[in-house]
XYZ file of C-alpha atoms in Angstrom:
781
model
C -25.670 -6.538 -61.072
C -22.871 -4.421 -59.657
C -20.620 -5.983 -57.146
C -20.869 -4.519 -53.678
C -18.175 -2.059 -52.725
C -15.415 -3.459 -50.594
C -15.353 -2.097 -47.108
C -12.039 -1.306 -45.528
C -11.526 -2.986 -42.159
C -10.278 -0.719 -39.411
C -6.646 -1.061 -38.429
C -6.649 -3.512 -35.531
C -4.305 -5.411 -33.295
C -4.684 -8.977 -32.050
C -8.154 -9.764 -33.316
C -9.620 -6.257 -33.256
C -8.705 -5.639 -29.635
C -7.739 -2.062 -30.472
C -9.657 -0.039 -33.011
C -7.664 3.082 -33.825
C -10.782 4.876 -35.030
C -11.890 4.982 -31.411
C -8.883 7.117 -30.594
C -9.431 9.606 -33.453
C -5.853 10.872 -33.284
C -5.641 14.451 -34.422
C -5.371 17.961 -33.060
C -5.973 17.161 -29.342
C -3.286 14.476 -29.398
C -0.787 16.767 -31.121
C -1.548 19.571 -28.681
C -1.061 17.191 -25.749
C 2.396 16.268 -27.058
C 3.218 19.933 -27.651
C 2.134 20.824 -24.126
C 4.654 18.305 -22.783
C 7.468 19.911 -24.781
C 6.581 23.436 -23.644
C 6.054 22.457 -19.989
C 9.354 20.568 -19.811
C 11.192 23.448 -21.459
C 9.869 25.808 -18.803
C 10.596 23.320 -16.007
C 14.199 22.759 -17.087
C 14.783 26.475 -17.604
C 14.387 26.810 -13.843
C 17.410 24.528 -13.177
C 16.998 24.148 -9.392
C 19.801 22.782 -7.226
C 19.412 19.267 -5.824
C 20.537 18.339 -2.312
C 20.723 14.921 -0.673
C 21.139 14.751 3.086
C 22.981 11.436 3.304
C 21.841 9.431 6.311
C 18.477 11.209 6.383
C 15.339 9.067 5.998
C 14.805 9.821 2.304
C 18.266 9.285 0.829
C 17.925 5.597 -0.045
C 16.400 5.839 -3.581
C 19.497 7.732 -4.740
C 22.261 5.528 -3.367
C 23.793 2.117 -3.925
C 26.784 0.485 -2.274
C 26.548 2.372 1.021
C 26.199 1.037 4.540
C 23.296 1.612 6.935
C 22.520 5.164 7.977
C 24.253 6.417 11.092
C 23.900 9.537 13.198
C 25.623 11.351 16.022
C 25.044 14.488 18.098
C 26.418 17.831 16.917
C 25.189 20.243 19.590
C 23.191 19.410 22.701
C 19.998 21.474 22.812
C 18.232 20.278 25.964
C 18.859 17.830 28.786
C 16.112 16.732 31.138
C 15.973 14.342 34.076
C 12.953 12.111 34.624
C 11.142 11.933 37.944
C 12.029 8.834 40.011
C 10.165 5.802 38.678
C 8.739 7.723 35.699
C 8.348 6.390 32.194
C 8.253 9.769 30.456
C 9.826 13.210 30.256
C 8.378 16.431 28.886
C 10.295 19.239 27.205
C 7.815 22.110 27.211
C 9.913 24.728 25.401
C 10.038 25.071 21.604
C 12.783 23.124 19.842
C 14.529 23.973 16.610
C 13.581 21.848 13.594
C 16.993 20.208 13.360
C 16.921 19.098 17.021
C 16.000 15.566 16.025
C 18.459 13.324 17.843
C 17.333 11.924 21.184
C 19.502 10.005 23.648
C 17.478 8.116 26.269
C 19.095 6.907 29.478
C 17.281 3.902 30.949
C 17.364 2.247 34.362
C 19.934 -0.410 35.181
C 18.745 -3.838 34.137
C 20.359 -7.256 33.877
C 18.981 -9.903 31.476
C 18.065 -13.308 32.888
C 16.937 -16.683 31.537
C 13.264 -15.691 31.463
C 13.951 -12.295 29.912
C 17.122 -12.294 27.807
C 16.105 -8.865 26.497
C 13.527 -6.104 26.915
C 11.588 -4.744 23.965
C 10.706 -1.109 24.641
C 8.369 1.036 22.550
C 9.295 4.723 22.335
C 6.616 7.364 21.836
C 6.984 11.026 20.882
C 3.846 13.117 21.408
C 1.846 9.854 21.717
C 3.121 8.576 18.378
C 5.181 5.405 18.389
C 8.472 6.148 16.655
C 10.840 3.288 17.513
C 11.377 -0.006 19.337
C 14.478 -0.446 21.511
C 16.167 -3.803 22.019
C 17.580 -3.670 25.562
C 20.008 -6.501 26.320
C 21.677 -4.879 29.331
C 25.069 -3.190 29.184
C 25.092 0.351 27.807
C 22.153 2.298 29.247
C 22.032 5.011 26.584
C 19.919 4.518 23.466
C 19.985 6.883 20.499
C 17.194 7.521 18.023
C 15.941 10.143 15.593
C 12.628 11.969 15.779
C 10.662 11.816 12.496
C 10.832 14.997 10.426
C 7.054 15.460 10.469
C 6.744 15.634 14.275
C 5.950 19.206 15.349
C 8.517 20.504 17.863
C 7.172 24.061 18.127
C 5.688 23.297 21.566
C 8.442 20.941 22.684
C 8.075 17.190 22.844
C 6.807 14.508 25.221
C 8.896 11.330 25.256
C 7.495 8.135 26.737
C 8.688 4.523 26.939
C 6.668 1.352 27.421
C 7.758 -2.271 27.796
C 6.060 -4.576 25.287
C 5.682 -8.376 25.433
C 8.422 -10.406 23.825
C 8.610 -14.129 24.570
C 6.174 -14.002 27.472
C 3.331 -11.706 28.411
C 5.146 -10.779 31.606
C 7.197 -7.687 30.845
C 10.083 -6.441 33.016
C 9.570 -2.987 34.483
C 11.285 -0.185 32.583
C 12.062 3.292 33.877
C 13.441 6.394 32.224
C 16.367 8.146 33.902
C 16.761 11.086 31.536
C 16.775 12.325 27.961
C 18.974 14.543 25.841
C 17.927 16.301 22.640
C 20.624 17.424 20.208
C 21.107 18.578 16.659
C 21.795 15.490 14.590
C 24.585 14.783 12.162
C 23.526 11.996 9.816
C 25.805 10.142 7.435
C 26.642 6.874 5.717
C 29.905 5.104 4.990
C 30.497 4.152 1.392
C 31.910 0.743 0.542
C 34.728 0.182 -1.978
C 32.376 1.369 -4.718
C 29.248 3.452 -4.155
C 26.956 5.360 -6.508
C 24.608 8.310 -6.234
C 22.122 8.659 -9.090
C 20.416 11.784 -10.445
C 18.197 10.676 -13.351
C 16.630 13.386 -15.522
C 18.832 16.036 -13.885
C 19.207 18.265 -16.951
C 21.771 19.436 -19.455
C 24.738 21.752 -19.005
C 27.635 21.960 -16.552
C 27.036 21.164 -12.892
C 28.890 21.832 -9.665
C 28.926 19.032 -7.090
C 29.587 19.766 -3.417
C 30.450 16.809 -1.184
C 30.505 17.051 2.598
C 32.742 14.102 3.430
C 35.387 12.616 5.681
C 38.224 11.192 3.592
C 40.358 9.562 6.251
C 40.787 6.111 7.736
C 41.193 5.404 11.461
C 44.461 3.545 10.830
C 45.905 6.375 8.735
C 46.003 4.215 5.615
C 45.572 5.777 2.150
C 41.962 6.195 1.074
C 42.654 6.981 -2.597
C 39.080 8.224 -3.030
C 38.041 8.975 -6.584
C 34.847 10.439 -8.015
C 33.524 9.525 -11.449
C 30.688 11.154 -13.389
C 29.015 8.590 -15.649
C 32.254 6.642 -15.759
C 34.594 9.615 -16.358
C 37.043 10.555 -13.610
C 36.358 14.121 -12.427
C 38.287 14.285 -9.128
C 40.612 12.544 -6.708
C 39.792 13.450 -3.108
C 42.774 14.223 -0.881
C 43.093 12.398 2.417
C 42.365 14.937 5.160
C 41.312 14.562 8.794
C 37.932 15.876 9.838
C 34.804 16.638 7.833
C 35.650 18.635 4.695
C 33.823 20.266 1.817
C 34.889 19.172 -1.672
C 33.819 21.159 -4.763
C 33.813 19.308 -8.097
C 32.809 20.194 -11.653
C 30.758 17.878 -13.863
C 31.206 18.938 -17.508
C 28.169 18.900 -19.765
C 29.651 16.277 -22.067
C 29.757 13.691 -19.274
C 25.988 13.712 -18.752
C 24.105 10.824 -20.306
C 20.981 12.367 -21.857
C 20.478 14.444 -18.728
C 21.263 11.606 -16.302
C 24.106 11.888 -13.805
C 25.565 8.998 -11.831
C 28.319 9.850 -9.379
C 30.544 6.925 -8.463
C 32.893 7.050 -5.458
C 35.639 4.455 -5.170
C 38.065 4.062 -2.270
C 40.522 1.690 -0.661
C 38.471 0.121 2.127
C 39.205 0.107 5.823
C 37.579 -2.958 7.435
C 35.872 -2.814 10.808
C 34.995 -5.602 9.502
C 32.755 -3.684 7.103
C 34.579 -2.283 4.069
C 34.526 1.457 4.820
C 35.468 3.922 2.109
C 34.396 7.535 2.606
C 32.093 8.971 5.255
C 29.515 10.987 3.329
C 27.181 13.507 4.932
C 25.824 15.783 2.231
C 25.714 16.012 -1.564
C 24.565 19.106 -3.461
C 24.336 19.465 -7.232
C 24.018 23.021 -8.593
C 23.802 24.172 -12.247
C 26.693 26.228 -13.558
C 25.126 26.973 -16.930
C 22.760 29.940 -16.710
C 19.126 29.281 -17.499
C 18.098 30.334 -20.995
C 14.613 31.453 -22.050
C 14.137 28.129 -23.805
C 16.007 25.253 -22.175
C 16.171 21.978 -24.041
C 14.770 19.225 -21.779
C 16.910 16.069 -21.638
C 15.772 12.922 -23.386
C 15.735 11.133 -20.019
C 12.823 13.378 -19.018
C 11.201 14.036 -22.386
C 10.679 10.399 -23.409
C 9.049 9.198 -20.141
C 6.979 12.408 -19.865
C 5.628 11.957 -23.392
C 4.980 8.278 -22.639
C 3.024 9.128 -19.482
C 0.883 11.854 -21.012
C 0.182 10.207 -24.367
C -0.507 6.816 -22.777
C -3.008 8.420 -20.413
C -4.585 10.229 -23.348
C -4.815 6.988 -25.329
C -6.287 5.014 -22.430
C -8.919 7.701 -21.822
C -9.808 7.881 -25.499
C -10.131 4.104 -25.617
C -12.571 4.488 -22.708
C -14.713 6.806 -24.869
C -13.667 10.005 -23.094
C -14.180 12.842 -25.643
C -10.961 14.026 -27.335
C -10.920 17.439 -25.671
C -11.760 15.913 -22.298
C -8.793 13.558 -22.626
C -6.684 16.506 -23.751
C -7.710 18.490 -20.658
C -6.666 15.589 -18.412
C -3.360 15.345 -20.293
C -2.661 19.051 -19.819
C -3.493 18.837 -16.113
C -1.031 15.952 -15.669
C 1.577 17.833 -17.693
C 1.294 20.954 -15.551
C 1.433 18.908 -12.359
C 4.562 17.118 -13.567
C 6.257 20.353 -14.647
C 5.542 21.917 -11.259
C 6.970 18.845 -9.524
C 10.157 19.017 -11.630
C 10.664 22.657 -10.661
C 9.832 22.410 -6.966
C 10.851 18.795 -6.299
C 13.361 17.886 -9.004
C 13.979 14.897 -6.778
C 12.218 12.552 -6.247
C 10.338 13.516 -9.440
C 13.361 12.651 -11.569
C 13.455 9.201 -9.993
C 9.726 8.756 -10.519
C 9.479 9.486 -14.260
C 10.769 6.234 -15.731
C 8.890 3.731 -13.517
C 5.710 5.773 -13.874
C 6.117 5.819 -17.665
C 6.406 2.025 -17.825
C 3.410 1.674 -15.520
C 1.132 4.006 -17.507
C 2.206 2.336 -20.743
C 1.224 -0.971 -19.146
C -2.222 0.414 -18.280
C -2.650 1.516 -21.892
C -1.993 -2.049 -23.036
C -4.229 -3.334 -20.247
C -7.222 -1.159 -21.194
C -8.370 -3.220 -24.228
C -7.862 -6.471 -22.318
C -9.999 -5.240 -19.424
C -12.520 -3.802 -21.856
C -13.074 -7.015 -23.814
C -12.526 -9.290 -20.802
C -15.137 -7.493 -18.697
C -17.636 -7.471 -21.562
C -17.136 -11.216 -22.102
C -17.536 -12.046 -18.384
C -20.668 -9.919 -18.011
C -22.151 -11.577 -21.070
C -21.310 -15.106 -19.893
C -22.808 -14.416 -16.456
C -26.053 -13.085 -17.944
C -25.490 -9.533 -16.709
C -25.454 -7.330 -19.813
C -23.785 -3.982 -19.266
C -24.918 -0.721 -20.838
C -22.071 0.668 -23.012
C -22.069 4.048 -21.229
C -21.792 2.347 -17.844
C -19.161 -0.051 -19.191
C -16.839 2.761 -20.267
C -17.526 4.803 -17.132
C -16.365 1.803 -15.101
C -13.281 1.498 -17.301
C -12.396 5.145 -16.604
C -12.913 4.628 -12.852
C -10.722 1.525 -13.013
C -7.914 3.298 -14.881
C -7.881 6.444 -12.753
C -7.974 4.400 -9.556
C -5.135 2.228 -10.838
C -3.067 5.295 -11.726
C -3.569 6.792 -8.267
C -2.957 3.642 -6.238
C -0.391 1.963 -8.469
C 1.432 5.231 -9.084
C 1.584 5.897 -5.345
C 3.000 2.432 -4.724
C 5.727 3.113 -7.322
C 6.691 6.461 -5.787
C 10.400 6.316 -4.858
C 9.816 6.946 -1.145
C 6.846 4.590 -0.779
C 7.391 1.413 1.212
C 4.258 -0.636 1.950
C 4.715 -1.852 5.517
C 4.327 -5.637 5.282
C 5.092 -6.335 1.641
C 8.831 -6.785 2.246
C 8.141 -9.393 4.943
C 5.828 -11.356 2.654
C 8.254 -11.196 -0.277
C 11.047 -12.412 2.000
C 8.940 -15.527 2.489
C 8.619 -15.835 -1.285
C 12.402 -15.565 -1.623
C 12.695 -18.272 1.038
C 10.491 -20.512 -1.119
C 12.522 -19.707 -4.221
C 15.642 -20.771 -2.328
C 14.244 -24.291 -2.306
C 11.934 -24.407 0.720
C 8.796 -25.419 -1.178
C 8.043 -28.432 0.988
C 8.832 -26.629 4.254
C 6.412 -23.858 3.350
C 3.664 -26.392 2.863
C 4.128 -28.161 6.213
C 2.239 -27.114 9.395
C 3.788 -24.271 11.343
C 5.863 -23.012 8.415
C 5.360 -19.464 9.607
C 1.896 -19.245 11.100
C 3.087 -18.346 14.603
C 5.299 -15.575 13.222
C 2.152 -13.660 12.226
C 0.498 -14.154 15.640
C 1.945 -11.646 18.165
C 2.087 -12.974 21.702
C 0.390 -9.888 23.141
C -2.649 -10.551 20.905
C -2.799 -14.371 21.163
C -1.125 -15.218 24.477
C 1.919 -17.414 25.154
C 0.137 -20.697 24.281
C -0.950 -19.697 20.823
C -3.451 -21.921 19.014
C -2.624 -23.704 15.806
C -3.942 -21.675 12.878
C -3.429 -23.146 9.399
C -1.976 -20.038 7.802
C -2.261 -20.863 4.115
C 0.945 -20.719 2.034
C -0.780 -20.558 -1.333
C -0.541 -16.792 -1.794
C 3.203 -16.998 -1.228
C 3.506 -20.026 -3.485
C 1.556 -18.162 -6.173
C 3.772 -15.096 -5.701
C 6.830 -17.037 -6.846
C 5.567 -16.129 -10.338
C 6.648 -12.550 -9.593
C 10.241 -13.721 -10.014
C 9.614 -13.933 -13.772
C 9.589 -10.141 -14.066
C 12.778 -8.065 -14.302
C 11.907 -5.812 -11.355
C 11.693 -6.495 -7.629
C 9.206 -8.896 -6.061
C 7.876 -6.016 -3.956
C 7.033 -3.975 -7.071
C 5.176 -6.902 -8.652
C 3.300 -7.618 -5.417
C 2.224 -3.993 -4.988
C 1.004 -3.649 -8.566
C -0.770 -7.008 -8.368
C -2.574 -5.789 -5.251
C -3.563 -2.505 -6.920
C -4.802 -4.353 -9.998
C -6.994 -6.713 -7.972
C -8.342 -3.931 -5.786
C -9.327 -1.647 -8.658
C -10.959 -4.529 -10.548
C -13.491 -4.630 -7.725
C -15.399 -1.801 -9.402
C -16.295 -4.291 -12.149
C -17.191 -6.983 -9.604
C -19.494 -4.538 -7.788
C -21.096 -3.683 -11.134
C -21.450 -7.373 -11.999
C -23.245 -8.076 -8.747
C -25.521 -5.058 -9.084
C -26.451 -5.604 -12.722
C -26.999 -9.352 -12.249
C -29.538 -8.471 -9.564
C -31.319 -5.871 -11.701
C -30.000 -2.785 -9.927
C -30.139 0.362 -12.085
C -27.153 1.684 -14.007
C -27.008 4.829 -11.892
C -26.978 2.962 -8.582
C -24.313 0.644 -9.993
C -22.126 3.561 -11.064
C -22.435 5.385 -7.735
C -21.611 2.211 -5.783
C -18.515 1.430 -7.861
C -17.320 5.040 -7.715
C -17.683 5.182 -3.928
C -15.528 2.099 -3.580
C -12.865 3.644 -5.821
C -12.568 6.878 -3.784
C -13.033 5.559 -0.229
C -9.907 6.186 1.924
C -9.857 2.708 3.462
C -9.058 1.121 0.090
C -5.902 3.265 -0.128
C -4.963 2.382 3.432
C -4.874 -1.349 2.699
C -2.199 -0.800 0.064
C -0.025 1.222 2.424
C -0.080 -1.677 4.901
C 1.119 -4.078 2.224
C -0.827 -7.021 3.648
C -1.388 -8.468 0.201
C -2.572 -11.932 1.336
C -5.514 -10.181 3.014
C -6.388 -7.982 0.026
C -6.118 -10.878 -2.422
C -8.061 -13.186 -0.099
C -10.890 -10.655 0.159
C -10.884 -10.333 -3.622
C -11.382 -14.079 -4.016
C -14.244 -14.127 -1.498
C -15.938 -11.238 -3.263
C -15.562 -12.775 -6.724
C -16.774 -16.189 -5.534
C -19.786 -14.717 -3.714
C -20.693 -12.620 -6.757
C -20.466 -15.565 -9.150
C -22.640 -17.611 -6.775
C -25.350 -14.930 -6.915
C -25.000 -14.150 -10.623
C -25.345 -17.838 -11.578
C -27.799 -18.687 -8.824
C -30.592 -19.832 -11.117
C -28.178 -21.954 -13.219
C -26.252 -23.718 -10.456
C -28.013 -26.979 -11.266
C -26.094 -26.998 -14.554
C -22.712 -28.717 -14.682
C -20.721 -25.721 -15.957
C -21.869 -23.086 -13.403
C -21.659 -25.605 -10.541
C -18.097 -26.577 -11.518
C -17.068 -22.928 -11.825
C -18.468 -22.096 -8.379
C -16.795 -25.151 -6.818
C -13.404 -24.312 -8.320
C -13.640 -20.669 -7.212
C -14.691 -21.715 -3.718
C -11.773 -24.137 -3.459
C -9.315 -21.429 -4.515
C -10.901 -19.028 -2.019
C -10.526 -21.525 0.828
C -6.890 -22.228 -0.046
C -5.656 -18.729 -0.846
C -6.040 -17.091 2.586
C -7.199 -18.889 5.708
C -8.958 -16.014 7.486
C -11.001 -15.112 4.430
C -11.756 -18.814 3.973
C -13.457 -18.809 7.374
C -15.344 -15.649 6.435
C -16.588 -17.247 3.232
C -17.661 -20.503 4.835
C -19.743 -18.624 7.403
C -21.119 -16.345 4.671
C -22.429 -19.325 2.676
C -23.917 -20.897 5.810
C -25.676 -17.622 6.710
C -26.866 -17.202 3.133
C -28.438 -20.664 3.028
C -30.063 -20.277 6.466
C -31.454 -16.820 5.716
C -32.797 -17.960 2.333
C -34.615 -20.803 4.109
C -36.132 -18.831 6.978
C -36.731 -15.365 5.508
C -39.859 -15.064 3.356
C -37.981 -13.119 0.684
C -39.616 -14.764 -2.303
C -36.498 -16.334 -3.815
C -36.184 -19.739 -5.449
C -34.787 -22.165 -2.834
C -33.948 -25.002 -5.233
C -30.432 -23.665 -6.026
C -29.582 -23.698 -2.299
C -28.763 -27.396 -2.582
C -25.995 -26.911 -5.208
C -24.750 -23.895 -3.197
C -24.321 -26.070 -0.111
C -22.975 -29.005 -2.116
C -20.401 -26.775 -3.814
C -19.147 -25.606 -0.412
C -18.944 -29.183 0.890
C -16.990 -30.347 -2.160
C -14.625 -27.358 -1.888
C -14.117 -28.036 1.821
C -13.251 -31.661 1.128
C -10.894 -30.686 -1.686
C -9.089 -28.023 0.358
C -8.837 -30.426 3.291
C -7.252 -33.075 1.103
C -4.929 -30.550 -0.534
C -3.729 -28.740 2.593
C -5.860 -28.383 5.732
C -6.139 -32.079 6.619
C -2.669 -32.137 8.198
C -3.831 -29.536 10.721
C -6.762 -31.532 12.123
C -4.872 -33.234 15.021
C -3.131 -30.067 16.350
C -6.354 -28.064 15.936
C -8.212 -30.588 18.095
C -5.361 -30.616 20.602
C -4.611 -26.881 20.910
C -7.023 -24.664 18.979
C -10.324 -26.067 20.221
C -9.400 -25.750 23.937
C -8.082 -22.254 23.254
C -11.335 -21.153 21.618
C -13.422 -22.740 24.397
C -11.400 -20.886 27.031
C -11.893 -17.634 25.159
C -15.632 -18.188 24.831
C -16.240 -19.221 28.415
C -13.608 -17.405 30.488
C -12.600 -14.406 28.404
C -9.230 -13.349 26.952
C -7.553 -13.273 30.377
C -7.805 -17.062 30.499
C -5.326 -17.334 27.608
C -3.085 -14.552 28.886
C -4.316 -11.663 26.719
C -5.270 -8.250 28.066
C -8.224 -6.629 26.299
C -9.745 -3.176 26.784
C -13.344 -2.883 28.006
C -15.897 -3.826 25.367
C -17.240 -0.266 25.227
C -13.760 1.067 24.484
C -13.277 -1.602 21.826
C -16.500 -0.582 20.068
C -15.657 3.123 20.387
C -12.420 2.517 18.482
C -14.463 1.655 15.383
C -16.192 5.020 15.567
C -12.825 6.777 15.622
C -11.709 4.865 12.545
C -14.756 5.960 10.555
C -13.604 9.582 10.489
C -12.148 11.459 7.547
C -9.221 13.135 9.287
C -6.010 11.964 10.951
C -6.427 12.257 14.709
C -3.582 13.514 16.919
C -3.832 10.341 19.020
C -2.650 8.294 16.053
C -5.950 6.722 14.960
C -6.013 5.985 11.255
C -9.076 7.121 9.418
C -11.012 4.825 7.139
C -13.421 7.400 5.703
C -16.511 5.213 5.886
C -18.866 7.361 7.935
C -20.914 8.880 5.084
C -21.695 5.661 3.166
C -22.152 3.804 6.449
C -24.981 6.203 7.375
C -26.932 4.852 4.415
C -26.402 1.149 5.060
C -29.685 0.535 6.871
C -31.945 2.644 4.602
C -30.166 1.346 1.491
C -30.466 -2.228 2.718
C -34.188 -1.757 3.311
C -34.640 -0.163 -0.127
C -32.997 -3.162 -1.816
C -35.624 -5.592 -0.469
C -37.224 -5.493 -3.937
C -34.220 -7.511 -5.171
C -34.741 -10.466 -2.808
C -31.691 -12.481 -3.826
C -29.369 -9.491 -3.430
C -31.147 -8.601 -0.200
C -30.482 -12.049 1.300
C -26.862 -11.865 0.143
C -26.393 -8.455 1.798
C -28.043 -9.769 4.957
C -25.549 -12.651 5.070
C -22.705 -10.268 4.222
C -23.506 -7.872 7.051
C -24.172 -10.763 9.437
C -20.638 -12.051 8.859
C -19.238 -8.558 9.438
C -21.222 -8.141 12.663
C -20.248 -11.604 13.902
C -16.545 -10.950 13.414
C -16.780 -7.540 15.052
C -17.849 -9.454 18.157
C -15.255 -12.191 17.586
C -12.624 -9.489 17.143
C -13.029 -8.499 20.774
C -11.716 -11.904 21.816
C -9.438 -12.692 18.846
C -7.370 -10.121 16.972
C -8.975 -9.463 13.568
C -7.165 -6.208 12.577
C -10.496 -4.829 11.302
C -10.728 -7.361 8.469
C -14.468 -7.510 9.028
C -14.776 -3.815 8.115
C -12.720 -4.198 4.960
C -14.744 -7.275 4.042
C -18.088 -5.434 3.968
C -16.929 -2.253 2.181
C -18.439 -3.299 -1.209
C -21.770 -4.000 0.518
C -21.635 -0.587 2.203
C -21.006 1.049 -1.178
C -23.973 -0.754 -2.755
C -26.327 0.515 -0.061
C -24.931 4.026 -0.427
C -25.420 3.883 -4.207
C -29.174 3.476 -3.762
C -29.517 6.785 -1.942
C -26.920 8.599 -4.030
C -29.114 7.828 -7.063
C -32.171 9.111 -5.201
C -30.423 12.344 -4.245
C -29.335 12.747 -7.873
C -32.962 12.634 -9.021
C -33.978 15.439 -6.612
C -32.672 18.193 -8.851
C -29.664 20.492 -8.788
C -29.272 20.503 -4.981
C -29.168 16.691 -4.863
C -26.573 16.562 -7.620
C -24.438 19.199 -5.911
C -24.655 17.186 -2.679
C -23.608 13.932 -4.357
C -20.737 15.537 -6.275
C -19.547 17.301 -3.102
C -19.538 14.035 -1.149
C -17.482 12.294 -3.829
C -14.993 15.159 -4.095
C -14.656 15.367 -0.312
C -14.145 11.605 -0.035
C -11.533 11.580 -2.804
C -9.624 14.518 -1.298
C -9.468 12.809 2.096
C -8.357 9.564 0.415
C -5.535 11.361 -1.392
C -4.591 13.137 1.823
C -4.357 9.781 3.581
C -2.386 8.359 0.648
C 0.175 11.182 0.843
C 0.476 10.774 4.628
C 1.088 7.053 4.276
C 3.710 7.615 1.556
C 5.508 10.240 3.658
C 5.465 7.979 6.718
C 6.689 4.900 4.888
C 9.278 2.816 6.757
C 12.766 4.091 5.942
C 15.745 2.000 4.925
């Protein structure tokens, strides 16, 4: 009998995690690489000049070793006097675009013991642009108008006192305002650098607008180096001067240029070298029909495009479909290099590392998700599995890539990472103790002067000390961690839906709606990562509870649920309260609603919560019991019985409070400053979708508890500041209800499919529009 033929195992990595036959490398892959070469050659043939306005809001990614931005008036454009006792002035004539510097003259005011300072919010055209710290003395305050404020119809400037240490705010009046053309600049220190990665090959001319002179007349001895080679010594001369320098082609490092400026410092007491206002880099070598792109651009561009291609192919996207996506990204990148050489040049390398990371992540997510779905008795159809993987990857590229953009600064992430650095400096025990920093996240105007004791959990910040293991900044790790958790929710939504017997199509539409909804992008721009991670834990724990509902009497599922619940309660306090109330509502509704579900597992559900509560109390919350009884309980009772005024908080009328939610549901940025969440369309289908899901009784009871928690905290939010957490909390539930009707529309024929596709495209476009707005309006350094 003949021996069977030996079969050749496919080339694999780490236990068959990656099967190269899935990729089918061949003509599409080669064409994708060739398209990168051709596109970069065309882009670098253009050779645009690059200008950096030093001291302007967007100079900071380029520079190192320079002091804080400064500005002064060049030419006064308009002066206006305020009416007696007024808090605003209006300039009703058009202003030139560079008329950005405003000098406000305020009323005379003397600090006292009760008010050692006044905090004053400044608004331009009803948009808050700055906060002044008035400590008496000089009555003139200078500020810059943001570049994106429209001055074609003039500008309305308004000031408003805001609470500081007490709710009582001193009166503030505006005397006058002056608008002028602004001169912005920075002082260099003894050694400062300006970087131009992926600039290009050839000779370059550098123009510096600088002041090379010290107030004491001492020698500056300013020198300029290009990638370590001396190219000029700047003569000491009074007044702002223009210096023209040549950077020879041989000094460039694979297309990268780093200008270094050294100087003898004058100390005020800062070490001041050269005052720098403007830097322009212009090519001297004429563009040729075929310009050779520098390695500093070619390598990251190839990495980005080929990694995207590989990740899509691993997700079962057809070869020519992946190739089309690769070409689209290539063309977009080439256009950006031509039109916006910077910040695109700064963006290439971090984006390349990130996309390469997602390529390595794809097989882990693929096999990890399949294993989890199998263990939780929720088998996933292969087509749906890979569709979810594509949604996950594309969402991660959009959100994570946006967070890595050189000008992007998530608002709160720096504050939270400062706390992590504080822990790393040795304050582990202090962070754990009551009052470590809970009151610092409770503004007095939202909580009153006698703020209650809230056990703000430190465990997210303690966990985030692990970010110090990576060679990049804590902020970068925190942002990418947040994006990773958020995009993994598409799998959690699918797990919940499939465990409850929801169809593949409904599951796909629900997960896709979550991925493209604007509000999920907005959370990342705020940088409140404890909230996003806390909501992730509540969602995962709730989903596991439902998926394992019939097996909770077993030791393994019960232990898993108890551990997850304990982590949820410890990771973020506000979401812990949400989850506790969710479980209570779930148990009560399952007992009183004739939904036809098995009530025996309710006992282990309740027991798991009790055990987790005891564990979290022993681990952390127990130390808060005495101050909560002493301060928090009376505070809450006063709120409930006498309203927010009893604790010193001013609230708008309830009707106005509820109307604000309606404004947030829109899909466009309003001129009055309201952010849009883009939830109106799926929200319209919550009630009919919820009713349609009554055939899945366990899921129906869960959704009922979910929405009950959201509704409860909408009402609580009128008395206690919730920052719309209740809306963010129920977004996955909203998407599930929408998915039911999206699937029904899809079955109606071509018109239903056109409608569904149009809604998704519209929602994604508005999300990307919001994302760009938030990146452009990031806090400047």
